[in-house]
């Protein structure tokens, strides 16, 4: 995302839209997110929308965080929000 659009909530809203589509329209069982830990803004957005637990894995020879959200997790997060 272009720097001039940072800190305006667009990334969070985009992620919410993707998750809503994935779970409500295409009926996916789960969604995963892969983030390099030093991308703190991406980590913040990911956790803000309801991803919680992650594992550290190697992906393309880099350490990454792998988050997973199930449809039930999504429903619970939105019920609490």
PDB file of N, CA and C in Angstrom:
ATOM      1  N   UNK A   1       0.850  -1.170   0.000  1.00  0.00           N
ATOM      2  CA  UNK A   1       0.000   0.000   0.000  1.00  0.00           C
ATOM      3  C   UNK A   1       0.901   1.239   0.000  1.00  0.00           C
ATOM      4  N   UNK A   2       0.550   2.204  -0.798  1.00  0.00           N
ATOM      5  CA  UNK A   2       1.339   3.433  -0.871  1.00  0.00           C
ATOM      6  C   UNK A   2       1.378   4.119   0.492  1.00  0.00           C
ATOM      7  N   UNK A   3       2.520   4.645   0.833  1.00  0.00           N
ATOM      8  CA  UNK A   3       2.744   5.244   2.149  1.00  0.00           C
ATOM      9  C   UNK A   3       1.699   6.319   2.496  1.00  0.00           C
ATOM     10  N   UNK A   4       1.252   7.064   1.509  1.00  0.00           N
ATOM     11  CA  UNK A   4       0.289   8.140   1.811  1.00  0.00           C
ATOM     12  C   UNK A   4      -1.051   7.609   2.323  1.00  0.00           C
ATOM     13  N   UNK A   5      -1.290   6.298   2.154  1.00  0.00           N
ATOM     14  CA  UNK A   5      -2.533   5.696   2.630  1.00  0.00           C
ATOM     15  C   UNK A   5      -2.378   4.948   3.951  1.00  0.00           C
ATOM     16  N   UNK A   6      -1.169   4.934   4.512  1.00  0.00           N
ATOM     17  CA  UNK A   6      -0.935   4.254   5.776  1.00  0.00           C
ATOM     18  C   UNK A   6      -1.681   4.966   6.908  1.00  0.00           C
ATOM     19  N   UNK A   7      -2.016   4.224   7.924  1.00  0.00           N
ATOM     20  CA  UNK A   7      -2.627   4.736   9.167  1.00  0.00           C
ATOM     21  C   UNK A   7      -4.019   5.330   8.950  1.00  0.00           C
ATOM     22  N   UNK A   8      -4.727   4.869   7.937  1.00  0.00           N
ATOM     23  CA  UNK A   8      -6.082   5.352   7.693  1.00  0.00           C
ATOM     24  C   UNK A   8      -7.119   4.239   7.807  1.00  0.00           C
ATOM     25  N   UNK A   9      -6.664   3.042   8.157  1.00  0.00           N
ATOM     26  CA  UNK A   9      -7.589   1.929   8.349  1.00  0.00           C
ATOM     27  C   UNK A   9      -7.923   1.142   7.093  1.00  0.00           C
ATOM     28  N   UNK A  10      -7.344   1.501   5.964  1.00  0.00           N
ATOM     29  CA  UNK A  10      -7.672   0.813   4.717  1.00  0.00           C
ATOM     30  C   UNK A  10      -7.240  -0.653   4.729  1.00  0.00           C
ATOM     31  N   UNK A  11      -6.055  -0.930   5.254  1.00  0.00           N
ATOM     32  CA  UNK A  11      -5.566  -2.312   5.280  1.00  0.00           C
ATOM     33  C   UNK A  11      -6.473  -3.182   6.137  1.00  0.00           C
ATOM     34  N   UNK A  12      -6.870  -2.679   7.292  1.00  0.00           N
ATOM     35  CA  UNK A  12      -7.757  -3.434   8.177  1.00  0.00           C
ATOM     36  C   UNK A  12      -9.086  -3.713   7.499  1.00  0.00           C
ATOM     37  N   UNK A  13      -9.660  -2.714   6.868  1.00  0.00           N
ATOM     38  CA  UNK A  13     -10.937  -2.899   6.181  1.00  0.00           C
ATOM     39  C   UNK A  13     -10.800  -3.861   5.002  1.00  0.00           C
ATOM     40  N   UNK A  14      -9.692  -3.801   4.300  1.00  0.00           N
ATOM     41  CA  UNK A  14      -9.472  -4.715   3.183  1.00  0.00           C
ATOM     42  C   UNK A  14      -9.383  -6.157   3.677  1.00  0.00           C
ATOM     43  N   UNK A  15      -8.646  -6.376   4.754  1.00  0.00           N
ATOM     44  CA  UNK A  15      -8.520  -7.731   5.303  1.00  0.00           C
ATOM     45  C   UNK A  15      -9.870  -8.245   5.782  1.00  0.00           C
ATOM     46  N   UNK A  16     -10.627  -7.404   6.451  1.00  0.00           N
ATOM     47  CA  UNK A  16     -11.974  -7.809   6.889  1.00  0.00           C
ATOM     48  C   UNK A  16     -12.836  -8.211   5.698  1.00  0.00           C
ATOM     49  N   UNK A  17     -12.754  -7.448   4.611  1.00  0.00           N
ATOM     50  CA  UNK A  17     -13.529  -7.768   3.414  1.00  0.00           C
ATOM     51  C   UNK A  17     -13.124  -9.096   2.802  1.00  0.00           C
ATOM     52  N   UNK A  18     -11.830  -9.356   2.754  1.00  0.00           N
ATOM     53  CA  UNK A  18     -11.343 -10.629   2.214  1.00  0.00           C
ATOM     54  C   UNK A  18     -11.823 -11.788   3.090  1.00  0.00           C
ATOM     55  N   UNK A  19     -11.725 -11.628   4.405  1.00  0.00           N
ATOM     56  CA  UNK A  19     -12.167 -12.689   5.312  1.00  0.00           C
ATOM     57  C   UNK A  19     -13.671 -12.921   5.204  1.00  0.00           C
ATOM     58  N   UNK A  20     -14.430 -11.854   5.134  1.00  0.00           N
ATOM     59  CA  UNK A  20     -15.874 -11.998   4.997  1.00  0.00           C
ATOM     60  C   UNK A  20     -16.205 -12.743   3.702  1.00  0.00           C
ATOM     61  N   UNK A  21     -15.541 -12.395   2.631  1.00  0.00           N
ATOM     62  CA  UNK A  21     -15.751 -13.088   1.361  1.00  0.00           C
ATOM     63  C   UNK A  21     -15.353 -14.560   1.479  1.00  0.00           C
ATOM     64  N   UNK A  22     -14.182 -14.818   2.045  1.00  0.00           N
ATOM     65  CA  UNK A  22     -13.678 -16.196   2.152  1.00  0.00           C
ATOM     66  C   UNK A  22     -14.623 -17.078   2.968  1.00  0.00           C
ATOM     67  N   UNK A  23     -15.127 -16.552   4.076  1.00  0.00           N
ATOM     68  CA  UNK A  23     -15.959 -17.369   4.953  1.00  0.00           C
ATOM     69  C   UNK A  23     -17.447 -17.344   4.581  1.00  0.00           C
ATOM     70  N   UNK A  24     -17.958 -16.183   4.226  1.00  0.00           N
ATOM     71  CA  UNK A  24     -19.402 -16.062   3.974  1.00  0.00           C
ATOM     72  C   UNK A  24     -19.809 -16.382   2.544  1.00  0.00           C
ATOM     73  N   UNK A  25     -18.942 -16.074   1.575  1.00  0.00           N
ATOM     74  CA  UNK A  25     -19.311 -16.282   0.177  1.00  0.00           C
ATOM     75  C   UNK A  25     -18.762 -17.589  -0.395  1.00  0.00           C
ATOM     76  N   UNK A  26     -17.520 -17.895  -0.099  1.00  0.00           N
ATOM     77  CA  UNK A  26     -16.912 -19.097  -0.676  1.00  0.00           C
ATOM     78  C   UNK A  26     -16.847 -20.254   0.322  1.00  0.00           C
ATOM     79  N   UNK A  27     -17.272 -19.995   1.549  1.00  0.00           N
ATOM     80  CA  UNK A  27     -17.411 -21.027   2.593  1.00  0.00           C
ATOM     81  C   UNK A  27     -16.119 -21.799   2.850  1.00  0.00           C
ATOM     82  N   UNK A  28     -15.016 -21.069   2.935  1.00  0.00           N
ATOM     83  CA  UNK A  28     -13.735 -21.686   3.275  1.00  0.00           C
ATOM     84  C   UNK A  28     -13.755 -22.128   4.731  1.00  0.00           C
ATOM     85  N   UNK A  29     -13.063 -23.216   5.021  1.00  0.00           N
ATOM     86  CA  UNK A  29     -12.970 -23.702   6.400  1.00  0.00           C
ATOM     87  C   UNK A  29     -11.981 -22.882   7.217  1.00  0.00           C
ATOM     88  N   UNK A  30     -10.918 -22.412   6.552  1.00  0.00           N
ATOM     89  CA  UNK A  30      -9.927 -21.603   7.255  1.00  0.00           C
ATOM     90  C   UNK A  30      -9.149 -20.757   6.254  1.00  0.00           C
ATOM     91  N   UNK A  31      -8.455 -19.766   6.815  1.00  0.00           N
ATOM     92  CA  UNK A  31      -7.594 -18.879   6.036  1.00  0.00           C
ATOM     93  C   UNK A  31      -6.270 -18.797   6.784  1.00  0.00           C
ATOM     94  N   UNK A  32      -5.155 -18.827   6.047  1.00  0.00           N
ATOM     95  CA  UNK A  32      -3.863 -18.636   6.688  1.00  0.00           C
ATOM     96  C   UNK A  32      -3.240 -17.338   6.213  1.00  0.00           C
ATOM     97  N   UNK A  33      -2.379 -16.789   7.056  1.00  0.00           N
ATOM     98  CA  UNK A  33      -1.628 -15.575   6.750  1.00  0.00           C
ATOM     99  C   UNK A  33      -0.165 -15.880   7.022  1.00  0.00           C
ATOM    100  N   UNK A  34       0.699 -15.480   6.113  1.00  0.00           N
ATOM    101  CA  UNK A  34       2.131 -15.670   6.265  1.00  0.00           C
ATOM    102  C   UNK A  34       2.785 -14.288   6.269  1.00  0.00           C
ATOM    103  N   UNK A  35       3.476 -13.965   7.364  1.00  0.00           N
ATOM    104  CA  UNK A  35       4.053 -12.630   7.531  1.00  0.00           C
ATOM    105  C   UNK A  35       5.475 -12.749   8.064  1.00  0.00           C
ATOM    106  N   UNK A  36       6.384 -11.988   7.491  1.00  0.00           N
ATOM    107  CA  UNK A  36       7.712 -11.880   8.078  1.00  0.00           C
ATOM    108  C   UNK A  36       7.577 -11.064   9.375  1.00  0.00           C
ATOM    109  N   UNK A  37       8.123 -11.563  10.476  1.00  0.00           N
ATOM    110  CA  UNK A  37       7.915 -10.932  11.784  1.00  0.00           C
ATOM    111  C   UNK A  37       8.302  -9.455  11.850  1.00  0.00           C
ATOM    112  N   UNK A  38       9.276  -9.032  11.055  1.00  0.00           N
ATOM    113  CA  UNK A  38       9.688  -7.624  11.108  1.00  0.00           C
ATOM    114  C   UNK A  38       8.694  -6.680  10.438  1.00  0.00           C
ATOM    115  N   UNK A  39       7.696  -7.214   9.758  1.00  0.00           N
ATOM    116  CA  UNK A  39       6.651  -6.373   9.164  1.00  0.00           C
ATOM    117  C   UNK A  39       5.591  -6.091  10.235  1.00  0.00           C
ATOM    118  N   UNK A  40       5.947  -5.235  11.157  1.00  0.00           N
ATOM    119  CA  UNK A  40       5.106  -5.015  12.342  1.00  0.00           C
ATOM    120  C   UNK A  40       3.729  -4.459  12.009  1.00  0.00           C
ATOM    121  N   UNK A  41       3.627  -3.634  10.992  1.00  0.00           N
ATOM    122  CA  UNK A  41       2.310  -3.101  10.620  1.00  0.00           C
ATOM    123  C   UNK A  41       1.398  -4.220  10.144  1.00  0.00           C
ATOM    124  N   UNK A  42       1.944  -5.154   9.371  1.00  0.00           N
ATOM    125  CA  UNK A  42       1.138  -6.288   8.898  1.00  0.00           C
ATOM    126  C   UNK A  42       0.733  -7.186  10.060  1.00  0.00           C
ATOM    127  N   UNK A  43       1.650  -7.402  10.992  1.00  0.00           N
ATOM    128  CA  UNK A  43       1.326  -8.193  12.184  1.00  0.00           C
ATOM    129  C   UNK A  43       0.197  -7.521  12.952  1.00  0.00           C
ATOM    130  N   UNK A  44       0.283  -6.210  13.124  1.00  0.00           N
ATOM    131  CA  UNK A  44      -0.737  -5.456  13.862  1.00  0.00           C
ATOM    132  C   UNK A  44      -2.108  -5.579  13.206  1.00  0.00           C
ATOM    133  N   UNK A  45      -2.174  -5.416  11.892  1.00  0.00           N
ATOM    134  CA  UNK A  45      -3.446  -5.531  11.167  1.00  0.00           C
ATOM    135  C   UNK A  45      -3.998  -6.943  11.300  1.00  0.00           C
ATOM    136  N   UNK A  46      -3.144  -7.923  11.119  1.00  0.00           N
ATOM    137  CA  UNK A  46      -3.564  -9.328  11.210  1.00  0.00           C
ATOM    138  C   UNK A  46      -4.183  -9.636  12.559  1.00  0.00           C
ATOM    139  N   UNK A  47      -3.530  -9.195  13.621  1.00  0.00           N
ATOM    140  CA  UNK A  47      -4.048  -9.462  14.962  1.00  0.00           C
ATOM    141  C   UNK A  47      -5.286  -8.621  15.273  1.00  0.00           C
ATOM    142  N   UNK A  48      -5.352  -7.435  14.710  1.00  0.00           N
ATOM    143  CA  UNK A  48      -6.513  -6.564  14.920  1.00  0.00           C
ATOM    144  C   UNK A  48      -7.801  -7.179  14.377  1.00  0.00           C
ATOM    145  N   UNK A  49      -7.705  -7.927  13.269  1.00  0.00           N
ATOM    146  CA  UNK A  49      -8.900  -8.520  12.667  1.00  0.00           C
ATOM    147  C   UNK A  49      -9.259  -9.876  13.258  1.00  0.00           C
ATOM    148  N   UNK A  50      -8.452 -10.358  14.218  1.00  0.00           N
ATOM    149  CA  UNK A  50      -8.857 -11.566  14.926  1.00  0.00           C
ATOM    150  C   UNK A  50      -7.923 -12.752  14.864  1.00  0.00           C
ATOM    151  N   UNK A  51      -6.848 -12.680  14.078  1.00  0.00           N
ATOM    152  CA  UNK A  51      -5.871 -13.770  14.095  1.00  0.00           C
ATOM    153  C   UNK A  51      -5.125 -13.687  15.418  1.00  0.00           C
ATOM    154  N   UNK A  52      -4.913 -14.821  16.069  1.00  0.00           N
ATOM    155  CA  UNK A  52      -4.274 -14.801  17.381  1.00  0.00           C
ATOM    156  C   UNK A  52      -2.994 -15.624  17.416  1.00  0.00           C
ATOM    157  N   UNK A  53      -3.120 -16.904  17.435  1.00  0.00           N
ATOM    158  CA  UNK A  53      -1.971 -17.780  17.583  1.00  0.00           C
ATOM    159  C   UNK A  53      -1.239 -17.952  16.260  1.00  0.00           C
ATOM    160  N   UNK A  54       0.052 -18.106  16.358  1.00  0.00           N
ATOM    161  CA  UNK A  54       0.857 -18.329  15.160  1.00  0.00           C
ATOM    162  C   UNK A  54       1.988 -19.290  15.490  1.00  0.00           C
ATOM    163  N   UNK A  55       2.561 -19.848  14.443  1.00  0.00           N
ATOM    164  CA  UNK A  55       3.764 -20.654  14.574  1.00  0.00           C
ATOM    165  C   UNK A  55       4.847 -19.993  13.734  1.00  0.00           C
ATOM    166  N   UNK A  56       6.077 -20.198  14.140  1.00  0.00           N
ATOM    167  CA  UNK A  56       7.204 -19.708  13.350  1.00  0.00           C
ATOM    168  C   UNK A  56       7.637 -20.845  12.428  1.00  0.00           C
ATOM    169  N   UNK A  57       7.700 -20.552  11.162  1.00  0.00           N
ATOM    170  CA  UNK A  57       8.095 -21.541  10.144  1.00  0.00           C
ATOM    171  C   UNK A  57       9.136 -20.907   9.231  1.00  0.00           C
ATOM    172  N   UNK A  58       9.705 -21.734   8.386  1.00  0.00           N
ATOM    173  CA  UNK A  58      10.593 -21.220   7.352  1.00  0.00           C
ATOM    174  C   UNK A  58       9.840 -21.264   6.033  1.00  0.00           C
ATOM    175  N   UNK A  59       9.865 -20.158   5.308  1.00  0.00           N
ATOM    176  CA  UNK A  59       9.169 -20.043   4.025  1.00  0.00           C
ATOM    177  C   UNK A  59      10.106 -19.324   3.071  1.00  0.00           C
ATOM    178  N   UNK A  60      10.500 -19.977   1.994  1.00  0.00           N
ATOM    179  CA  UNK A  60      11.470 -19.410   1.048  1.00  0.00           C
ATOM    180  C   UNK A  60      12.734 -18.937   1.774  1.00  0.00           C
ATOM    181  N   UNK A  61      13.213 -19.792   2.675  1.00  0.00           N
ATOM    182  CA  UNK A  61      14.457 -19.554   3.424  1.00  0.00           C
ATOM    183  C   UNK A  61      14.384 -18.346   4.356  1.00  0.00           C
ATOM    184  N   UNK A  62      13.183 -17.968   4.772  1.00  0.00           N
ATOM    185  CA  UNK A  62      13.003 -16.862   5.716  1.00  0.00           C
ATOM    186  C   UNK A  62      12.097 -17.307   6.847  1.00  0.00           C
ATOM    187  N   UNK A  63      12.362 -16.812   8.032  1.00  0.00           N
ATOM    188  CA  UNK A  63      11.473 -17.072   9.158  1.00  0.00           C
ATOM    189  C   UNK A  63      10.198 -16.255   8.978  1.00  0.00           C
ATOM    190  N   UNK A  64       9.061 -16.899   9.147  1.00  0.00           N
ATOM    191  CA  UNK A  64       7.774 -16.210   9.015  1.00  0.00           C
ATOM    192  C   UNK A  64       6.839 -16.645  10.142  1.00  0.00           C
ATOM    193  N   UNK A  65       5.860 -15.815  10.401  1.00  0.00           N
ATOM    194  CA  UNK A  65       4.755 -16.184  11.278  1.00  0.00           C
ATOM    195  C   UNK A  65       3.647 -16.737  10.397  1.00  0.00           C
ATOM    196  N   UNK A  66       3.091 -17.865  10.783  1.00  0.00           N
ATOM    197  CA  UNK A  66       1.959 -18.438  10.061  1.00  0.00           C
ATOM    198  C   UNK A  66       0.770 -18.435  11.008  1.00  0.00           C
ATOM    199  N   UNK A  67      -0.220 -17.638  10.667  1.00  0.00           N
ATOM    200  CA  UNK A  67      -1.469 -17.545  11.431  1.00  0.00           C
ATOM    201  C   UNK A  67      -2.532 -18.362  10.711  1.00  0.00           C
ATOM    202  N   UNK A  68      -3.493 -18.883  11.451  1.00  0.00           N
ATOM    203  CA  UNK A  68      -4.626 -19.593  10.846  1.00  0.00           C
ATOM    204  C   UNK A  68      -5.899 -19.169  11.570  1.00  0.00           C
ATOM    205  N   UNK A  69      -6.923 -18.840  10.817  1.00  0.00           N
ATOM    206  CA  UNK A  69      -8.237 -18.512  11.374  1.00  0.00           C
ATOM    207  C   UNK A  69      -9.260 -19.446  10.746  1.00  0.00           C
ATOM    208  N   UNK A  70     -10.089 -20.056  11.586  1.00  0.00           N
ATOM    209  CA  UNK A  70     -11.162 -20.905  11.080  1.00  0.00           C
ATOM    210  C   UNK A  70     -12.422 -20.069  10.921  1.00  0.00           C
ATOM    211  N   UNK A  71     -13.377 -20.637  10.249  1.00  0.00           N
ATOM    212  CA  UNK A  71     -14.675 -19.978  10.098  1.00  0.00           C
ATOM    213  C   UNK A  71     -15.307 -19.728  11.468  1.00  0.00           C
ATOM    214  N   UNK A  72     -15.177 -20.691  12.372  1.00  0.00           N
ATOM    215  CA  UNK A  72     -15.709 -20.519  13.734  1.00  0.00           C
ATOM    216  C   UNK A  72     -15.003 -19.381  14.473  1.00  0.00           C
ATOM    217  N   UNK A  73     -13.676 -19.272  14.306  1.00  0.00           N
ATOM    218  CA  UNK A  73     -12.930 -18.164  14.915  1.00  0.00           C
ATOM    219  C   UNK A  73     -13.457 -16.830  14.401  1.00  0.00           C
ATOM    220  N   UNK A  74     -13.680 -16.755  13.094  1.00  0.00           N
ATOM    221  CA  UNK A  74     -14.187 -15.524  12.458  1.00  0.00           C
ATOM    222  C   UNK A  74     -15.557 -15.155  13.031  1.00  0.00           C
ATOM    223  N   UNK A  75     -16.433 -16.143  13.129  1.00  0.00           N
ATOM    224  CA  UNK A  75     -17.781 -15.890  13.662  1.00  0.00           C
ATOM    225  C   UNK A  75     -17.707 -15.412  15.108  1.00  0.00           C
ATOM    226  N   UNK A  76     -16.873 -16.039  15.906  1.00  0.00           N
ATOM    227  CA  UNK A  76     -16.720 -15.642  17.308  1.00  0.00           C
ATOM    228  C   UNK A  76     -16.138 -14.241  17.424  1.00  0.00           C
ATOM    229  N   UNK A  77     -15.125 -13.937  16.653  1.00  0.00           N
ATOM    230  CA  UNK A  77     -14.504 -12.613  16.707  1.00  0.00           C
ATOM    231  C   UNK A  77     -15.509 -11.525  16.340  1.00  0.00           C
ATOM    232  N   UNK A  78     -16.323 -11.774  15.330  1.00  0.00           N
ATOM    233  CA  UNK A  78     -17.298 -10.773  14.891  1.00  0.00           C
ATOM    234  C   UNK A  78     -18.462 -10.647  15.862  1.00  0.00           C
ATOM    235  N   UNK A  79     -18.764 -11.717  16.562  1.00  0.00           N
ATOM    236  CA  UNK A  79     -19.818 -11.651  17.564  1.00  0.00           C
ATOM    237  C   UNK A  79     -19.371 -10.808  18.758  1.00  0.00           C
ATOM    238  N   UNK A  80     -18.069 -10.872  19.098  1.00  0.00           N
ATOM    239  CA  UNK A  80     -17.513 -10.136  20.221  1.00  0.00           C
ATOM    240  C   UNK A  80     -17.208  -8.695  19.870  1.00  0.00           C
ATOM    241  N   UNK A  81     -17.037  -8.388  18.587  1.00  0.00           N
ATOM    242  CA  UNK A  81     -16.657  -7.031  18.169  1.00  0.00           C
ATOM    243  C   UNK A  81     -17.811  -6.066  18.225  1.00  0.00           C
TER     244      UNK A  81
END
